[in-house]
Short mmCIF file of C-alpha atoms in Angstrom, two decimals:
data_model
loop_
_atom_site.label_atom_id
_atom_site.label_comp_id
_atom_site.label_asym_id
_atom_site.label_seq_id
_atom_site.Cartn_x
_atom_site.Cartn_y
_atom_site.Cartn_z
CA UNK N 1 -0.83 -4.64 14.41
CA UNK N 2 2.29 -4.57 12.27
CA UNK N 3 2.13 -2.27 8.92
CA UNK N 4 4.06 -3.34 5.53
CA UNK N 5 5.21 -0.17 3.29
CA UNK N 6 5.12 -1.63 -0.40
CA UNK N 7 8.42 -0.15 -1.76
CA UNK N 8 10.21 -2.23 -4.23
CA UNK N 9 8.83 -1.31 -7.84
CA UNK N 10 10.86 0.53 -10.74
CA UNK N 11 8.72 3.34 -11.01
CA UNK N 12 9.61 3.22 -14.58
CA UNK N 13 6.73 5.61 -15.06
CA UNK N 14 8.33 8.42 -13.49
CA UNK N 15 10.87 8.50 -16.22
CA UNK N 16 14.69 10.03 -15.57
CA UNK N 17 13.20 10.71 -11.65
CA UNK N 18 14.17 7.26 -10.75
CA UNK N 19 16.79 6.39 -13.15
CA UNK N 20 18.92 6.80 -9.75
CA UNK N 21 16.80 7.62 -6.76
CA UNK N 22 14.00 4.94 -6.04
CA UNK N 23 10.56 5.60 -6.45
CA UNK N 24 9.74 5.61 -2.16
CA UNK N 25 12.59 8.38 -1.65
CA UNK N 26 11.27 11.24 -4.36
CA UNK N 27 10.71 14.61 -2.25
CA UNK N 28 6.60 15.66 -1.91
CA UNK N 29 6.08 18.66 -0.14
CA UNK N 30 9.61 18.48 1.36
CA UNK N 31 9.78 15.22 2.49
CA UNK N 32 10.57 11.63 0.45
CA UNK N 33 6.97 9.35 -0.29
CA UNK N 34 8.24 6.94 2.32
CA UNK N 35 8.99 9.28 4.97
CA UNK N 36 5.48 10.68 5.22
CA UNK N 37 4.54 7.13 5.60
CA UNK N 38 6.25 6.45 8.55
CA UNK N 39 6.00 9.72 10.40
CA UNK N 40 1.98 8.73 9.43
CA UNK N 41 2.53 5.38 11.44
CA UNK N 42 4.66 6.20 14.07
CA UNK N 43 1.40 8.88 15.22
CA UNK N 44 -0.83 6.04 15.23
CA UNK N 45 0.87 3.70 17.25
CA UNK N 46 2.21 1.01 15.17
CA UNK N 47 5.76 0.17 16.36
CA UNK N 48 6.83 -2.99 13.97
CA UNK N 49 6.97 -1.96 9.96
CA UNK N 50 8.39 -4.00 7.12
CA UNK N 51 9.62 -2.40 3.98
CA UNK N 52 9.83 -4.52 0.66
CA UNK N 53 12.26 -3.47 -1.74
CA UNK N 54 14.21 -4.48 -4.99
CA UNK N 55 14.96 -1.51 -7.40
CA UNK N 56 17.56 0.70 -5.49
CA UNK N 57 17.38 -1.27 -2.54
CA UNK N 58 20.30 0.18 -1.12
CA UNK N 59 19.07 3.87 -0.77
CA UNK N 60 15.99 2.58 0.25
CA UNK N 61 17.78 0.52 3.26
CA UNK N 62 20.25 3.80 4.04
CA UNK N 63 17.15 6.61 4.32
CA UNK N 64 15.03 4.19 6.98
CA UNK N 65 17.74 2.49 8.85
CA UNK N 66 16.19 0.44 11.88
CA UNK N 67 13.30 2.89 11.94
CA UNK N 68 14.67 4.50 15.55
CA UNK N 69 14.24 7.91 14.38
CA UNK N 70 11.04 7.55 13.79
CA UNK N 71 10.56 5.37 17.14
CA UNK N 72 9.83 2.59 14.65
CA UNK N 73 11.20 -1.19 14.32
CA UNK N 74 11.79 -1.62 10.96
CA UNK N 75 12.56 -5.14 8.86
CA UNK N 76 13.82 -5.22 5.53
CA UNK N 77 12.05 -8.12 3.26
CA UNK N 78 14.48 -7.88 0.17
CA UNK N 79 14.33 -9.38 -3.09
CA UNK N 80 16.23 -10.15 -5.92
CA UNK N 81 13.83 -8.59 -8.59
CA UNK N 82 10.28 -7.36 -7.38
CA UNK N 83 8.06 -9.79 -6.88
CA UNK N 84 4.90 -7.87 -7.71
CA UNK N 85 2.45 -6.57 -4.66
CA UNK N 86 1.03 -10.19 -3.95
CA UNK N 87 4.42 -12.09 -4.41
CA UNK N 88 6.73 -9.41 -1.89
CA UNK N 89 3.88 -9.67 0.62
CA UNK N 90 3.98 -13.59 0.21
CA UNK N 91 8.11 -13.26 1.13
CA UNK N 92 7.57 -10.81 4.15
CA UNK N 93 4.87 -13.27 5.90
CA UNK N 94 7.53 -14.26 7.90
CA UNK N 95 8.26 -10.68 9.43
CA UNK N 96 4.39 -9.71 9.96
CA UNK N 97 3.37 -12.93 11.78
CA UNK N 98 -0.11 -14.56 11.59
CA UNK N 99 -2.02 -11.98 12.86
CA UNK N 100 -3.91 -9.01 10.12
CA UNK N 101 -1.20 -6.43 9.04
CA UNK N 102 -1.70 -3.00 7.22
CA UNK N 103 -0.31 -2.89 3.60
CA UNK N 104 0.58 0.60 2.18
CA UNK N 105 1.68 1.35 -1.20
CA UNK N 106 5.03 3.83 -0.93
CA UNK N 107 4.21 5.43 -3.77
CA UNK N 108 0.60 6.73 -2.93
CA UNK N 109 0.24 10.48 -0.76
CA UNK N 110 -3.15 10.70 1.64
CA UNK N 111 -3.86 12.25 4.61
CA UNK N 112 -5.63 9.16 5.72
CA UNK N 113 -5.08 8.55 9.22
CA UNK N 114 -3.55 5.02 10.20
CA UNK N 115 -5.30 5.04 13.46
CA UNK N 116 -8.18 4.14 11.12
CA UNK N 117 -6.17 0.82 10.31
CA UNK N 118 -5.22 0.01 13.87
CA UNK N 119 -8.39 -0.24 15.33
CA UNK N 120 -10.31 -2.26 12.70
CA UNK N 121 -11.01 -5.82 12.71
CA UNK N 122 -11.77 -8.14 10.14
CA UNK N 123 -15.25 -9.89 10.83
CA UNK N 124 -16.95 -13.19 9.42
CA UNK N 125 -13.72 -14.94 7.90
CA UNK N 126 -12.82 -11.77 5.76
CA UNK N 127 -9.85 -11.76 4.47
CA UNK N 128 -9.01 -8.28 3.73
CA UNK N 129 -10.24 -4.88 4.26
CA UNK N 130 -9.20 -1.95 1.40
CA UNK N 131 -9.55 1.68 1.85
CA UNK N 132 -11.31 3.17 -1.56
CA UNK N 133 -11.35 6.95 -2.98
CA UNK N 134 -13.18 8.42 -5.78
CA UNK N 135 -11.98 7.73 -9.12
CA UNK N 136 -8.80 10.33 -10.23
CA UNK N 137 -8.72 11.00 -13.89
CA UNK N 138 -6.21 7.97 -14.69
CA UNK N 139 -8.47 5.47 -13.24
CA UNK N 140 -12.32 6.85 -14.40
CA UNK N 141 -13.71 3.43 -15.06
CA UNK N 142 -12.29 2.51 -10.81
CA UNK N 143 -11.92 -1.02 -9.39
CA UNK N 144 -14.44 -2.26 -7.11
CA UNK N 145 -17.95 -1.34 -5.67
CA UNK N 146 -18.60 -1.35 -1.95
CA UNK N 147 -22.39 -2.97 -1.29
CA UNK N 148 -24.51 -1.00 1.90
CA UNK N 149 -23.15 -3.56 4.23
CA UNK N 150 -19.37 -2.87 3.24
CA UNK N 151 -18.76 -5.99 1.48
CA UNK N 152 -16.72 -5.23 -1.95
CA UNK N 153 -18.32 -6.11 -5.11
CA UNK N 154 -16.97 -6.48 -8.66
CA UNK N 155 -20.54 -5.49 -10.41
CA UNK N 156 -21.16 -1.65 -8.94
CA UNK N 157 -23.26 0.65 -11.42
CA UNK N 158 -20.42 3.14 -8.95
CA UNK N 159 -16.74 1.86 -8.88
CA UNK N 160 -14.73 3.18 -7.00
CA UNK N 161 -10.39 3.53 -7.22
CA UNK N 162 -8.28 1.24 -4.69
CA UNK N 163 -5.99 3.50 -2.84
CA UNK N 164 -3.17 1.55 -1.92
CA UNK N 165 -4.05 1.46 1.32
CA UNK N 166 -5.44 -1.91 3.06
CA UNK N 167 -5.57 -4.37 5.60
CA UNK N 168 -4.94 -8.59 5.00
CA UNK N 169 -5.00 -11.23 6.67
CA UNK N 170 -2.10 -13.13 6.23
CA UNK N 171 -3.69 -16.78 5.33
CA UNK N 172 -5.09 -14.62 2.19
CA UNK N 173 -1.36 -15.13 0.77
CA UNK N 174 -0.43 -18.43 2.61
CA UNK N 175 -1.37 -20.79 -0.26
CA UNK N 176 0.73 -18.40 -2.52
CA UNK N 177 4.27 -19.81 -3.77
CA UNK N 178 6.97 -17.38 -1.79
CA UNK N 179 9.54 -16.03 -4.15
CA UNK N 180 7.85 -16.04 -7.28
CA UNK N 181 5.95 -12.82 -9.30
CA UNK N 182 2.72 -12.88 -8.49
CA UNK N 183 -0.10 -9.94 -9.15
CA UNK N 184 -2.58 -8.79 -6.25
CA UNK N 185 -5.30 -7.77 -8.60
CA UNK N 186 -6.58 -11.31 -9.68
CA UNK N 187 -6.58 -12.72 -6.33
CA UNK N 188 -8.51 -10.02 -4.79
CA UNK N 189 -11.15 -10.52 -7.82
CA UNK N 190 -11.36 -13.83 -7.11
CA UNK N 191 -11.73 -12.94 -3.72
CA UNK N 192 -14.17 -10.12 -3.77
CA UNK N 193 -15.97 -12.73 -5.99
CA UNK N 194 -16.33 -14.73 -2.65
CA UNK N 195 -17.27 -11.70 -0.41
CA UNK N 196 -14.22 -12.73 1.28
CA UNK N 197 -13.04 -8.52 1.04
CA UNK N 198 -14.71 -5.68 2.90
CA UNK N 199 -13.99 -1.75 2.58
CA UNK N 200 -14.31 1.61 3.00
CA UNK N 201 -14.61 4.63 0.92
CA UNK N 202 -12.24 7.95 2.05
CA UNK N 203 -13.18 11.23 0.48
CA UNK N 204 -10.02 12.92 1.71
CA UNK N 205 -6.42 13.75 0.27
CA UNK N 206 -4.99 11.11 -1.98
CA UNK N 207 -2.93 10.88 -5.06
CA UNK N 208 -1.23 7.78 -7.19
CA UNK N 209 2.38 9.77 -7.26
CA UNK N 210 2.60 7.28 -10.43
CA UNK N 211 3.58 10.06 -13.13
CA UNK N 212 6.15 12.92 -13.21
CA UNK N 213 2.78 15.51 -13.75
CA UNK N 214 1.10 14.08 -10.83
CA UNK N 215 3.77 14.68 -8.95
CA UNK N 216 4.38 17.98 -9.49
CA UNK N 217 0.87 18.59 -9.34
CA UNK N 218 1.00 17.56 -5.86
CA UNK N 219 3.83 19.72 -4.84
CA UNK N 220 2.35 22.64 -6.26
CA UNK N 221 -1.08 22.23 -4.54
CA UNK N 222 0.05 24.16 -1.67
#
């Protein structure tokens, strides 16, 4: 299975932080987002990642190189202006094949294994399996509902918050136009609506490094 690490948005959240350092390279516990990431994979046996990236590309491109030191292969899906989550994973098709790939936000920090992702399959057609967490503060209301048989609903009396972390299938995005901005959110609805999406709920470390506070938060929760 090949793994895609989501890493071209602005982070415009994050304020002066990324005015010159990219959102995937800011330091948590020591270490930048992204590098946590792929020490993560590299443990659980992936070998091929692809990075997406946009705002700082360069940096980005410098700090992972071709993935050796992390006994990674690494491909670099660039584009001009990012394309949204949906729309960059539409352009990097062409590096993760036509088999299902893991998807990982760069700007999320878990200590959810990625063995996990590696050994699951996605049964009866589905087209995507997402890894869910209980709702943090900015997100109370959550996203989706996961039914007893681990199909994800969009009418739960209990939502729960999508983590970032997932696996697709890549003829989810194949009717997609490449190279235009395209949202993930809407298509999943529509096909969670289908019971096209399956998923999980992790009750483990995890934090949406979205905000300046949450990220010191993080760094201080020794």
């Amino acid at each position: 299975m090949k793994a895609m690490i989501l890493a071209a948005g602005r982070g415009e959240r994050m304020g002066n932080l990324t005015q010159n350092c990219p959102k995937p390279l800011l330091k948590v516990k020591g270490r930048c987002l992204i590098d946590w990431h792929l020490i993560k994979l590299c443990e659980a046996g992936f070998k091929d990642v692809v990075i997406n990236v946009a705002y700082l590309s360069k940096e980005i491109i410098e700090f992972v190189g071709d993935g050796s030191k992390w006994g990674l292969n690494i491909s670099i899906s660039e584009e001009e202006q990012a394309l949204e989550t949906a729309g960059g994973i539409r352009q990097a098709i062409k590096y993760l094949g036509d088999k299902p790939f893991a998807a990982i936000n760069a700007d999320i920090f878990s200590d959810y294994n990625y063995k996990n992702l590696k050994n699951r399959s996605l049964q009866n057609k589905r087209m995507g399996h997402l890894v869910l967490v209980n709702n943090p503060e900015h997100n109370p209301k959550g996203d989706f509902g996961i039914m007893d048989d681990g199909i994800l609903t969009m009418n739960s009396e209990r939502s729960l918050t999508f983590s970032g972390i997932a696996i697709y299938d890549p003829k989810f995005f194949s009717e997609l136009t490449e190279g235009n901005k395209i949202k993930l959110a809407p298509i999943l609805e529509t096909a969670i609506n289908k019971k096209f999406i399956q998923g999980e709920l992790f009750e483990g470390l995890w934090s949406d490094v979205g905000t300046p506070e949450r990220l010191k938060m993080i760094n201080l929760d020794e």
